[in-house]
mmCIF file of C-alpha atoms in Angstrom:
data_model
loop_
_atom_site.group_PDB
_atom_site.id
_atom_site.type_symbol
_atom_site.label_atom_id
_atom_site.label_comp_id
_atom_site.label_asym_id
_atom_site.label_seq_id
_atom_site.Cartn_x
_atom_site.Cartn_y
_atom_site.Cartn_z
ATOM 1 C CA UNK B 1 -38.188 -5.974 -14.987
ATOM 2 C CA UNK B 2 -34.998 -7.167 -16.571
ATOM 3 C CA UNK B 3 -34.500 -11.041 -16.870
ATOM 4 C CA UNK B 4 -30.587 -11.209 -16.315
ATOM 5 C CA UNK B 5 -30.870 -15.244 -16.349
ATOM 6 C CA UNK B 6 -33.207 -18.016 -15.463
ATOM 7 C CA UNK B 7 -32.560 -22.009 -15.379
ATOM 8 C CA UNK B 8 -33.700 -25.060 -13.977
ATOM 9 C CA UNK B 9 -33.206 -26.359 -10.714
ATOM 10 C CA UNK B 10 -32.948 -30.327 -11.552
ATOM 11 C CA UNK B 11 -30.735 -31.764 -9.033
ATOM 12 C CA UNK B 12 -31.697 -32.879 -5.422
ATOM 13 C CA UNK B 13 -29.531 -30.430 -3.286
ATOM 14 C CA UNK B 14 -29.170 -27.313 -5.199
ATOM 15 C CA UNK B 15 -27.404 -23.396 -4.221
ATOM 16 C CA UNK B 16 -28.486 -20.238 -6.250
ATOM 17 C CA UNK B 17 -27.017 -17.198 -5.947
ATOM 18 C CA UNK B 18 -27.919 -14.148 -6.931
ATOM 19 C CA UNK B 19 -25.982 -10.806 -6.571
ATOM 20 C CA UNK B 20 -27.496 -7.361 -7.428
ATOM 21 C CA UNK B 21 -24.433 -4.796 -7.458
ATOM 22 C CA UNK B 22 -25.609 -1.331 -8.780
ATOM 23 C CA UNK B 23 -23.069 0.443 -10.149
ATOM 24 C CA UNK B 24 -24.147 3.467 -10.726
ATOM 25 C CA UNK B 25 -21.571 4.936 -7.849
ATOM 26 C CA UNK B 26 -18.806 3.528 -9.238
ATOM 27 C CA UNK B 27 -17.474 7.061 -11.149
ATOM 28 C CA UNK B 28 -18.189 8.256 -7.238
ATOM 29 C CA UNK B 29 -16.010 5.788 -6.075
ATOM 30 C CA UNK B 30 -13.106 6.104 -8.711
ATOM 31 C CA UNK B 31 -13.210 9.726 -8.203
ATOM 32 C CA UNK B 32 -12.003 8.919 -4.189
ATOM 33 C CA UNK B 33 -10.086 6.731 -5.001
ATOM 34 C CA UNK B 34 -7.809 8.108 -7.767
ATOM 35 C CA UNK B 35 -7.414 11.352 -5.967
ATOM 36 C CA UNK B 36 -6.528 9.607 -3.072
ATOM 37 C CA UNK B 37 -3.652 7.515 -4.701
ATOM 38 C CA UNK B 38 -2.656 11.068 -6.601
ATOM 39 C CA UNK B 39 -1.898 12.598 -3.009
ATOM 40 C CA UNK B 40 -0.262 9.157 -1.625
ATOM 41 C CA UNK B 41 1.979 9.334 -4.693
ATOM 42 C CA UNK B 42 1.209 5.503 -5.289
ATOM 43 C CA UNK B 43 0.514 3.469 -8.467
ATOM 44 C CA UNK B 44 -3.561 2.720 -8.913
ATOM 45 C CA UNK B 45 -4.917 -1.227 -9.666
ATOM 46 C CA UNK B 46 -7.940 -1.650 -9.941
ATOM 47 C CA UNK B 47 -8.991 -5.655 -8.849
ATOM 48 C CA UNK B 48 -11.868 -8.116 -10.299
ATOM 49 C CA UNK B 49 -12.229 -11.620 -10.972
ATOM 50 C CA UNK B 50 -13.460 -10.683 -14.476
ATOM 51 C CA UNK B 51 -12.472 -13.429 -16.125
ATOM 52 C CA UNK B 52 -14.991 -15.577 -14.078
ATOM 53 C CA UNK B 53 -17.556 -13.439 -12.701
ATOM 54 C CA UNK B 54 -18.591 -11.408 -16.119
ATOM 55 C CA UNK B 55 -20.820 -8.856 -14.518
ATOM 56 C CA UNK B 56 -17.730 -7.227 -12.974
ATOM 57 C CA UNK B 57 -16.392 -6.275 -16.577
ATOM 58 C CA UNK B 58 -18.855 -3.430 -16.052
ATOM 59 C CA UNK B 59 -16.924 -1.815 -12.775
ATOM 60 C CA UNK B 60 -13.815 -2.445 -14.710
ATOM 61 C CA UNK B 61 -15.134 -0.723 -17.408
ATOM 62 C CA UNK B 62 -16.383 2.174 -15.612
ATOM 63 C CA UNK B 63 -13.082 2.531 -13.903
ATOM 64 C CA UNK B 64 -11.316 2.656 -16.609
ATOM 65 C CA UNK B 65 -13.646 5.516 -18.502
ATOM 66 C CA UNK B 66 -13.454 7.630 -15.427
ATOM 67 C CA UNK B 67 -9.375 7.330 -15.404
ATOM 68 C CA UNK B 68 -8.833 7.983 -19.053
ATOM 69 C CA UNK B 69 -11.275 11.040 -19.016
ATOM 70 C CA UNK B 70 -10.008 12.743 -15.912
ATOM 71 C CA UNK B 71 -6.771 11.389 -14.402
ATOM 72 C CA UNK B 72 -4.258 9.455 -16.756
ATOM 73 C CA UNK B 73 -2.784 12.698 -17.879
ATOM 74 C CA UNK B 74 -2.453 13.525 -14.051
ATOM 75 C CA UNK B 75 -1.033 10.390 -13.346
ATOM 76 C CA UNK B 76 1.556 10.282 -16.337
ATOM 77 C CA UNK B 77 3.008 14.184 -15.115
ATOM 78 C CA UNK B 78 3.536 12.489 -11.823
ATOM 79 C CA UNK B 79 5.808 10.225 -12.934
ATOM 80 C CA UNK B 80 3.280 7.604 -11.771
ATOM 81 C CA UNK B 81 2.506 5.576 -15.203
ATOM 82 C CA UNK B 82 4.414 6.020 -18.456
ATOM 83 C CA UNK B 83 3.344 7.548 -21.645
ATOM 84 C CA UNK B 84 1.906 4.639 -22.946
ATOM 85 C CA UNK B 85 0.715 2.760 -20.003
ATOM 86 C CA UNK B 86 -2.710 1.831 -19.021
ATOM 87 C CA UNK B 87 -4.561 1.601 -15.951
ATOM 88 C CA UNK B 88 -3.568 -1.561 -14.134
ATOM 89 C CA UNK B 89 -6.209 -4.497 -14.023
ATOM 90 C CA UNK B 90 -4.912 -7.275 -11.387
ATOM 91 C CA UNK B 91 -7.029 -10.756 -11.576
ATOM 92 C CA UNK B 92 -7.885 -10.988 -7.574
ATOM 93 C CA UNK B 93 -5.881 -14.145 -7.572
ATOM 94 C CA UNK B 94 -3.042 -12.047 -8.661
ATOM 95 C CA UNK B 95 -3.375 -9.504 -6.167
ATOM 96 C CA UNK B 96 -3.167 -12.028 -3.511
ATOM 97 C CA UNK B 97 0.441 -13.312 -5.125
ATOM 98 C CA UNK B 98 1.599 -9.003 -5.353
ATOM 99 C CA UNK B 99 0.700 -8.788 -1.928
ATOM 100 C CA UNK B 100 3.202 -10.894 -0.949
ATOM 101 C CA UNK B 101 5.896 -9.260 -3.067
ATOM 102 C CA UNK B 102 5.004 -5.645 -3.019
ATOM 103 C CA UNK B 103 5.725 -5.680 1.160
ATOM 104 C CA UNK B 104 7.338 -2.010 0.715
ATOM 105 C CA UNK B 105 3.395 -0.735 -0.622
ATOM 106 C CA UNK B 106 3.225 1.954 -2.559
ATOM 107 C CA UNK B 107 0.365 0.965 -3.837
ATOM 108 C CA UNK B 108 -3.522 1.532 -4.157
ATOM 109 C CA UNK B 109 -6.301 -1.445 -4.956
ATOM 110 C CA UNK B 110 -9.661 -0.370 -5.813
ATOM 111 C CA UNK B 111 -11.977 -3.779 -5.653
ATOM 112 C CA UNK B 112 -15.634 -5.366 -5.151
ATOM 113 C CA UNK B 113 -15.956 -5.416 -0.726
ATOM 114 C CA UNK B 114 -15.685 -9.081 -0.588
ATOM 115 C CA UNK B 115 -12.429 -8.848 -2.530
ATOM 116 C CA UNK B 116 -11.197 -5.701 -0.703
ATOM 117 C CA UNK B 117 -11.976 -8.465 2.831
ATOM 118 C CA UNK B 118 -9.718 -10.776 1.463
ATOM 119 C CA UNK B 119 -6.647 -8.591 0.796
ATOM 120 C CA UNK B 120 -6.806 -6.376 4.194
ATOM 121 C CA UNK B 121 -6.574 -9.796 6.321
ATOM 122 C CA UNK B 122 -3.981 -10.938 3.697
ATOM 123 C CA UNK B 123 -2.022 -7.399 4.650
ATOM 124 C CA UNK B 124 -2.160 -7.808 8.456
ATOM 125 C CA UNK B 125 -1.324 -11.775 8.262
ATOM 126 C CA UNK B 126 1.790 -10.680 6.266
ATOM 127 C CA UNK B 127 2.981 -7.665 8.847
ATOM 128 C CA UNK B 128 1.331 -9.526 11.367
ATOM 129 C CA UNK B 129 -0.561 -6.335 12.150
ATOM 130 C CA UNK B 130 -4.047 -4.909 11.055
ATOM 131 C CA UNK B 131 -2.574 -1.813 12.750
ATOM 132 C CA UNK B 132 -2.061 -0.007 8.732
ATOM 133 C CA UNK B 133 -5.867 -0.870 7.505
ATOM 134 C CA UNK B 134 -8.460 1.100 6.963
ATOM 135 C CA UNK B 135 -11.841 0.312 5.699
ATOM 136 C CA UNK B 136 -14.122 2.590 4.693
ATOM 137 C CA UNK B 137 -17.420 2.423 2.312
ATOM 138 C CA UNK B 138 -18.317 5.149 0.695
ATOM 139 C CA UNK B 139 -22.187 6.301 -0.810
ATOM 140 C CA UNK B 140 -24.305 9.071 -1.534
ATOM 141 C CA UNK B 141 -27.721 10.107 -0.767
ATOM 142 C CA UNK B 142 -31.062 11.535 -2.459
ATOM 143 C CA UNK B 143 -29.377 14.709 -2.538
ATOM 144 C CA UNK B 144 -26.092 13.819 -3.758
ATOM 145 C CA UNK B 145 -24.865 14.029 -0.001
ATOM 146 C CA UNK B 146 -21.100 11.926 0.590
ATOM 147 C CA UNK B 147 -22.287 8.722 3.028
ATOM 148 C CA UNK B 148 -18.919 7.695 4.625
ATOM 149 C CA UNK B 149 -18.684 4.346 7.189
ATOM 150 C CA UNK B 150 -15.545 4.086 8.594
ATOM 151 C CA UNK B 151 -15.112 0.099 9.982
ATOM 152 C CA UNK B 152 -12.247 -1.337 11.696
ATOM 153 C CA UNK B 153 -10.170 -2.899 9.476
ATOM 154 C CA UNK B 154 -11.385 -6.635 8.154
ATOM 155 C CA UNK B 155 -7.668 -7.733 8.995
ATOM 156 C CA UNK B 156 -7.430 -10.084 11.671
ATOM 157 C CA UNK B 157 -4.685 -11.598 13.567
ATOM 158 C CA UNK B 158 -5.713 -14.285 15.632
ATOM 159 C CA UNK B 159 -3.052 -15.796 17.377
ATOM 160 C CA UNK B 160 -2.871 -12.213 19.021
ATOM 161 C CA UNK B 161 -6.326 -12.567 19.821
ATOM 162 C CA UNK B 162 -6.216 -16.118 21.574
ATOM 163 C CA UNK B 163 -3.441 -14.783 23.383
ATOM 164 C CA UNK B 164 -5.283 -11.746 25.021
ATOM 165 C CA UNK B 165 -7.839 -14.765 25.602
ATOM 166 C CA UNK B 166 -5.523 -16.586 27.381
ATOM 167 C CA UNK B 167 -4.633 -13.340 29.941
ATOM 168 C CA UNK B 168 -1.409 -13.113 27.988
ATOM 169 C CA UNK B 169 0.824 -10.092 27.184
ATOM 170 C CA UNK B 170 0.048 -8.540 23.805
ATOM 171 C CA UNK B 171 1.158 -6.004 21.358
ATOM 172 C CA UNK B 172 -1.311 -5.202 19.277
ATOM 173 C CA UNK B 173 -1.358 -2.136 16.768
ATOM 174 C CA UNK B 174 -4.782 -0.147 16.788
ATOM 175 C CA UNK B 175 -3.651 2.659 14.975
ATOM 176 C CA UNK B 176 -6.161 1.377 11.990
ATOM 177 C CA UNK B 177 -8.984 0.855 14.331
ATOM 178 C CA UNK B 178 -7.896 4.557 15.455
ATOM 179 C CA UNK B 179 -7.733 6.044 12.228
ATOM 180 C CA UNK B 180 -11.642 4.462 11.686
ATOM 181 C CA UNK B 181 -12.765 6.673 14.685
ATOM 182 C CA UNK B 182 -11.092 9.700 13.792
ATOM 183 C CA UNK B 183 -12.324 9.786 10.165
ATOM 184 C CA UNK B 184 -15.616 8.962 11.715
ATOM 185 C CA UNK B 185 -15.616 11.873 13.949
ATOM 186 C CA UNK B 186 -14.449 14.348 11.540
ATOM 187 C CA UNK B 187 -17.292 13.435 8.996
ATOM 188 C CA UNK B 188 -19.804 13.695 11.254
ATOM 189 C CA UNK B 189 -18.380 17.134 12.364
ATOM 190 C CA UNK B 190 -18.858 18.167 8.401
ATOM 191 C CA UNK B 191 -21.916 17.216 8.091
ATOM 192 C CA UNK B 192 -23.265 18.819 10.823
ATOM 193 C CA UNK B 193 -21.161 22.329 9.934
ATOM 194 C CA UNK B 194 -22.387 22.087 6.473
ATOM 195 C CA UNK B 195 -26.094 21.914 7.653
ATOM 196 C CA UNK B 196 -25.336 24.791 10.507
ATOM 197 C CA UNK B 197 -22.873 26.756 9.266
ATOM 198 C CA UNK B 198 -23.724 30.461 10.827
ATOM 199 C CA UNK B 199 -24.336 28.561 14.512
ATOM 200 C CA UNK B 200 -21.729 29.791 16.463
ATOM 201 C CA UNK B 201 -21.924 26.716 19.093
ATOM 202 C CA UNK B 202 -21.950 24.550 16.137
ATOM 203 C CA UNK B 203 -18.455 26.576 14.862
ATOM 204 C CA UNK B 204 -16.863 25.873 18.168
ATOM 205 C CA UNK B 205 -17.707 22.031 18.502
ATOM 206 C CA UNK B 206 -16.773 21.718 14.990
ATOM 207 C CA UNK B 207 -13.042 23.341 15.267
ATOM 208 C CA UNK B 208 -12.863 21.458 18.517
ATOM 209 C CA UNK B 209 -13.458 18.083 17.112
ATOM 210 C CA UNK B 210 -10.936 18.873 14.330
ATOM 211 C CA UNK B 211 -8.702 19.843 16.597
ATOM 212 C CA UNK B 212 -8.728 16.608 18.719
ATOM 213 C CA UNK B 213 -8.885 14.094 15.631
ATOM 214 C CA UNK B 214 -5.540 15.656 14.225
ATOM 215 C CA UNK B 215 -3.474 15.659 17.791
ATOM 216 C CA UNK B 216 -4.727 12.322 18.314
ATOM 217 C CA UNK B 217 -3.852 11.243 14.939
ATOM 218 C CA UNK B 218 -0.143 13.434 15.600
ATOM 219 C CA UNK B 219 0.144 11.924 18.846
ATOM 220 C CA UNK B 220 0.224 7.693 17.530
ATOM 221 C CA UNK B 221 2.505 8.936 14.487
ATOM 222 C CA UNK B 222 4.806 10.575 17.367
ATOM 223 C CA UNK B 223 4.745 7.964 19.235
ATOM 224 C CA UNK B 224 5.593 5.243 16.439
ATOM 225 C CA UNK B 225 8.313 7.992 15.315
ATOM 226 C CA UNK B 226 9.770 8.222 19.245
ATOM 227 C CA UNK B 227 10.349 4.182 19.271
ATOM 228 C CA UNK B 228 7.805 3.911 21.217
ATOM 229 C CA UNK B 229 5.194 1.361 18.702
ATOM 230 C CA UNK B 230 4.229 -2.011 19.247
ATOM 231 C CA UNK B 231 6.140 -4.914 18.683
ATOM 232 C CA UNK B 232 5.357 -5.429 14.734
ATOM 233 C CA UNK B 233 6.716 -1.763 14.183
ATOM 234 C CA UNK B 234 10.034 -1.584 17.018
ATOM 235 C CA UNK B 235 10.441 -5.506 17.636
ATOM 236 C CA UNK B 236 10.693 -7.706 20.855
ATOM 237 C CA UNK B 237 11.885 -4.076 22.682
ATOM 238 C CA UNK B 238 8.439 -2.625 22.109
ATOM 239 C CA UNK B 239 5.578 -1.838 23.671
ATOM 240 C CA UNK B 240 2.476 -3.745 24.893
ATOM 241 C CA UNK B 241 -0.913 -3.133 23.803
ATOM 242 C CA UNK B 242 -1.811 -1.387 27.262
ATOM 243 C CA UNK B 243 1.366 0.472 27.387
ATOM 244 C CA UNK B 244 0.895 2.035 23.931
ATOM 245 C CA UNK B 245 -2.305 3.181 24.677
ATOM 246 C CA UNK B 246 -1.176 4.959 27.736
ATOM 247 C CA UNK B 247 2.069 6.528 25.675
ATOM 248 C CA UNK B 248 -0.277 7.489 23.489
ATOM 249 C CA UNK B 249 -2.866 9.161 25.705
ATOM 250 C CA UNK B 250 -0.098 10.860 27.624
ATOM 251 C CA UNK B 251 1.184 12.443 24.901
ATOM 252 C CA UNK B 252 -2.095 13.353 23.220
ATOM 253 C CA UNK B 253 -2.867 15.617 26.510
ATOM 254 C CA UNK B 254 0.098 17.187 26.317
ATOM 255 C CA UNK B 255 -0.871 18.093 22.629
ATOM 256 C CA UNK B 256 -4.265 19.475 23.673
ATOM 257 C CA UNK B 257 -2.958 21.588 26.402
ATOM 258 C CA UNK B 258 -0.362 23.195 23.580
ATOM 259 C CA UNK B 259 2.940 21.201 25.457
ATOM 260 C CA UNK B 260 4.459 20.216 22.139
ATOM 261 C CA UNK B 261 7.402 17.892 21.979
ATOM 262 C CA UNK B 262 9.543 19.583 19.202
ATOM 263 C CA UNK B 263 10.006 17.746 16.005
ATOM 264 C CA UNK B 264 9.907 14.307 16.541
ATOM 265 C CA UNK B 265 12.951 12.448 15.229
ATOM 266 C CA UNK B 266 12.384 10.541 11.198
ATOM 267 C CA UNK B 267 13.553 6.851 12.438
ATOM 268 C CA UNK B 268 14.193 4.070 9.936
ATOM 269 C CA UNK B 269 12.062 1.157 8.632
ATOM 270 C CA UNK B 270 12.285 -1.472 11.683
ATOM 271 C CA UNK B 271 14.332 -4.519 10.742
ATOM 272 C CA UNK B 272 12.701 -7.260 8.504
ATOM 273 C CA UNK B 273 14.347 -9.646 11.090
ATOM 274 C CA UNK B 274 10.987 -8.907 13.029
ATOM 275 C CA UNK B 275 8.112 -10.053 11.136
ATOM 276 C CA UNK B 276 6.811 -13.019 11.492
ATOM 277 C CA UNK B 277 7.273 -14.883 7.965
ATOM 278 C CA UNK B 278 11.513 -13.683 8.679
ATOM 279 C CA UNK B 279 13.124 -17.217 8.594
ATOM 280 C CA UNK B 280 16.790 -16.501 6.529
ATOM 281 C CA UNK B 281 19.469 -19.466 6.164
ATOM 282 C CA UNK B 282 22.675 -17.441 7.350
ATOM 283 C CA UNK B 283 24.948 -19.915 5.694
ATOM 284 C CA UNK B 284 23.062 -20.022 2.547
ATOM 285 C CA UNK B 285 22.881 -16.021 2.539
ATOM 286 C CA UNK B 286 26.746 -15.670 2.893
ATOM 287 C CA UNK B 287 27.134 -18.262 0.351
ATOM 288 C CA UNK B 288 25.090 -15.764 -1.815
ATOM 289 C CA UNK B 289 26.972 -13.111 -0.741
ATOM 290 C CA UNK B 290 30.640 -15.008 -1.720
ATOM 291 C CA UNK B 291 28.903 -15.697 -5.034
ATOM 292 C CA UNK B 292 28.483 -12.163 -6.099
ATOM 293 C CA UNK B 293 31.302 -10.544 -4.423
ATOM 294 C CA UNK B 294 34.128 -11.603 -6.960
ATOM 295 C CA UNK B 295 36.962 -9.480 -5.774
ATOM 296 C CA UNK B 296 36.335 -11.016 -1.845
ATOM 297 C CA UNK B 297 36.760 -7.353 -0.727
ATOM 298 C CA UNK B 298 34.305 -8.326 1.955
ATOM 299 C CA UNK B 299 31.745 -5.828 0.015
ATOM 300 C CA UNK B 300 30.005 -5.355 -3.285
ATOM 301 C CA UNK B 301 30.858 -2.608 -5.556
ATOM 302 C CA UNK B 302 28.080 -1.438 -8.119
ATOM 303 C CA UNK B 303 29.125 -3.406 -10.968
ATOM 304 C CA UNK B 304 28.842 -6.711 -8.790
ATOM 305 C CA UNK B 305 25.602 -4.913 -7.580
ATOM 306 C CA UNK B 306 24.280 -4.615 -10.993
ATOM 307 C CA UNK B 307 25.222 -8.312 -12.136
ATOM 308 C CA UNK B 308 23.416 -9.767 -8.985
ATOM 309 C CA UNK B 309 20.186 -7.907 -9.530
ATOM 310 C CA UNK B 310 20.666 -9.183 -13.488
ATOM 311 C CA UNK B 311 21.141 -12.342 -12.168
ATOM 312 C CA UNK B 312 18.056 -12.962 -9.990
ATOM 313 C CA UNK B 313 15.850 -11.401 -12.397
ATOM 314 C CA UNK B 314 15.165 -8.315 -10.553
ATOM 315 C CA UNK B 315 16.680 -5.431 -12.466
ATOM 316 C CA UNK B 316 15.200 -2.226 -13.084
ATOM 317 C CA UNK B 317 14.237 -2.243 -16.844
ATOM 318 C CA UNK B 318 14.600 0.644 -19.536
ATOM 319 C CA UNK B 319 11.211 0.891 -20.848
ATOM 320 C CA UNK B 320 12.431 3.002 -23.442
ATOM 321 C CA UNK B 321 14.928 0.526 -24.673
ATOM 322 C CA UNK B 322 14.028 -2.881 -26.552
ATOM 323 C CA UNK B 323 15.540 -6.064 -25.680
ATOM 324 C CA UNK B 324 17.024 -6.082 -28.907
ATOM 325 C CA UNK B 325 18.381 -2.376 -29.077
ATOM 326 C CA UNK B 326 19.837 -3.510 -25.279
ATOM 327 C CA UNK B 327 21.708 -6.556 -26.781
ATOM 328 C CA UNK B 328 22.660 -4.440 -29.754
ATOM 329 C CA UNK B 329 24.575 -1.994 -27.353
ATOM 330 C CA UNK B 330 26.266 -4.226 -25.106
ATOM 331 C CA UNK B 331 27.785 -5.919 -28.341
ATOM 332 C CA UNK B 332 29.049 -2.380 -29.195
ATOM 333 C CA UNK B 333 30.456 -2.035 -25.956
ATOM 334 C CA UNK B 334 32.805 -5.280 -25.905
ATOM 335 C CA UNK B 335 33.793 -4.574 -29.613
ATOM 336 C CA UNK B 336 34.406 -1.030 -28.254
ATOM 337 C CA UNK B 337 36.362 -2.107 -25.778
ATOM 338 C CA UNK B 338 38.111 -4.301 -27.260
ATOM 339 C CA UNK B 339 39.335 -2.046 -30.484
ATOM 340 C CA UNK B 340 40.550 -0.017 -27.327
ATOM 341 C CA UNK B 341 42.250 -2.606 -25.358
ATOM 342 C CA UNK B 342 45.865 -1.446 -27.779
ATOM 343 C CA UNK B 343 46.925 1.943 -27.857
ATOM 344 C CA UNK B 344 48.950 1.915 -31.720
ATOM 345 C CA UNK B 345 52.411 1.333 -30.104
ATOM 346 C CA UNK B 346 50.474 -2.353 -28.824
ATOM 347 C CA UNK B 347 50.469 -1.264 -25.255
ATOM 348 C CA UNK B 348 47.889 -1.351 -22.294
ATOM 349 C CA UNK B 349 45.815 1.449 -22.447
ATOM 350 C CA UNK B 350 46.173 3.556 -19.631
ATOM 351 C CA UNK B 351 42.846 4.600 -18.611
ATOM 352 C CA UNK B 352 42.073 0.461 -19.181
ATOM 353 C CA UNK B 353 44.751 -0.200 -16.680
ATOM 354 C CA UNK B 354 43.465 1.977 -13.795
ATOM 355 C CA UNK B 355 39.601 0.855 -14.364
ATOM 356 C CA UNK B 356 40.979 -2.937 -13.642
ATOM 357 C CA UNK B 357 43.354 -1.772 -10.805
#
């Protein structure tokens, strides 16, 4: 046996706790996870309270070894990290703060369970949905067989909840809880092709399930796509919980019996103005507005664009230029400008003239 620590227990009232977290699956679980994030086109972090809890330096660690060895290349000809950028490490108190900001995702977290808990209810309090979480745990047995649980997602949102208590109208999003089943159903269809592969009943169930878990997924998507979602996805005009449903199970048997719809239409995001946390001063916004639109055309032009973002510290940066090399130039630019503000009979410039016209 291995003696990780031992102390005395000297006080009256006393809590030990002890956590045993083998991580011997972790390359297992980076593998998923960065391959997954390759195919979403998103930016990998990898979460742990480190800094506190020492024993997760190790699943750091191994996260890190299995990136470098068989994915940062991949990820830096995607155009997803830069030549000399590392794998992302967010502090799990951080994560919480980037979960606020980073609303538009494009994103992956790989983190301890209890962690991974905390940020999926933090995601459906801030959408006020659970409706784009899922949680699944992933293992292996003896034999180096893939284990795969699919849960419902760990996001909760409880007024919804008390409200369906109450025999009140509610819109709830289940396409997470949905997306559980299905991935549920299709693994269990593998695993029982893989063991039974020349059994010819076995074939058909298997294609069959398939079949079913991608129209049903096709059919929600649709449906979202049509206008036709719940309330956190098409605001106060959409649907009910019981009226999505039956959308949705109308049009899935129209799938299965080969009626296709045609190409359902690409619609855009729904307006901010519908989530919950949406509570904008209109005053103070057009005062913003005024502020930044010098010429009061009513609009903003790029250059105004560009001097607001500079302004509230939100800019797109130019990794490839330093802060001094960017002063440097801009200096250039008004002496530039300057020198060309005379033509040599000490006239306007021309070309100056129309730019400030």
């Amino acid at each position: 046996p291995t003696v990780v620590d031992s102390r005395e227990l000297t006080n009256d009232v006393n809590v030990a706790v002890v956590y045993h977290n083998p991580y011997d699956n972790v390359p297992d679980l980076a593998h998923i996870f960065f391959n997954r994030c390759l195919e979403q086109k998103v930016k990998p972090y990898v979460v742990t309270k480190k800094t506190v809890f020492k024993w997760q330096e190790f699943f750091w660690l191994k996260m890190k070894e299995t990136f470098d060895q068989h994915y940062r290349h991949r990820y830096i000809e995607a155009g997803l990290l830069a030549e000399d950028e590392e794998l992302p490490h967010l502090i799990s108190d951080a994560a919480t703060m980037q979960i606020i900001r980073w609303q538009d995702g494009n994103f992956g977290m790989a983190a301890h369970n209890y962690d991974g808990d905390m940020l999926t209810d933090e995601v459906a309090q801030v959408h006020r949905s659970p409706g784009f979480i899922t949680s699944n745990l992933i293992g292996k047995t003896e034999d180096g067989r893939l284990i795969k649980e699919f849960e419902a997602s760990h996001g909760t949102v409880t007024d919804l909840w008390e409200m369906h208590l109450r025999d009140e109208e509610t819109s709830l999003n289940p396409l997470g809880l949905v997306e559980a089943l299905i991935g549920a159903m299709q693994h269990s269809a593998e695993l029982e092709f893989e063991a039974n592969k020349k059994d010819l009943e076995v074939q058909r169930r298997h294609a069959k399930i398939l079949n079913f878990c991608m129209s049903l997924r096709q059919a929600m998507h649709n449906t979202f796509r049509y206008g036709q979602g719940t309330r956190d996805m098409s605001g106060p005009t959409g649907f009910t919980t019981e009226d999505f449903v039956a959308k949705v199970a109308w049009r899935l048997n129209r799938y299965l019996a080969n009626d296709e719809d045609g190409p359902a239409p690409v619609l855009a995001e729904p307006s901010r103005e519908y989530l919950k946390q949406y509570n904008v001063d209109t005053d103070k916004l057009k005062g913003m507005f005024s502020k930044y639109d010098t010429d009061k055309s009513g609009s903003i032009n790029y250059k105004e664009f560009a001097e607001m973002l500079v302004k509230l510290g939100v800019a797109p940066v130019n990794k490839n230029v330093s802060p001094e090399q960017a002063s440097k130039t801009k200096v250039d630019e008004i002496i530039g400008n300057e020198n060309e503000d005379d033509d040599d009979d000490g006239k306007k410039n021309s070309s100056e003239t129309e730019v400030k016209a």
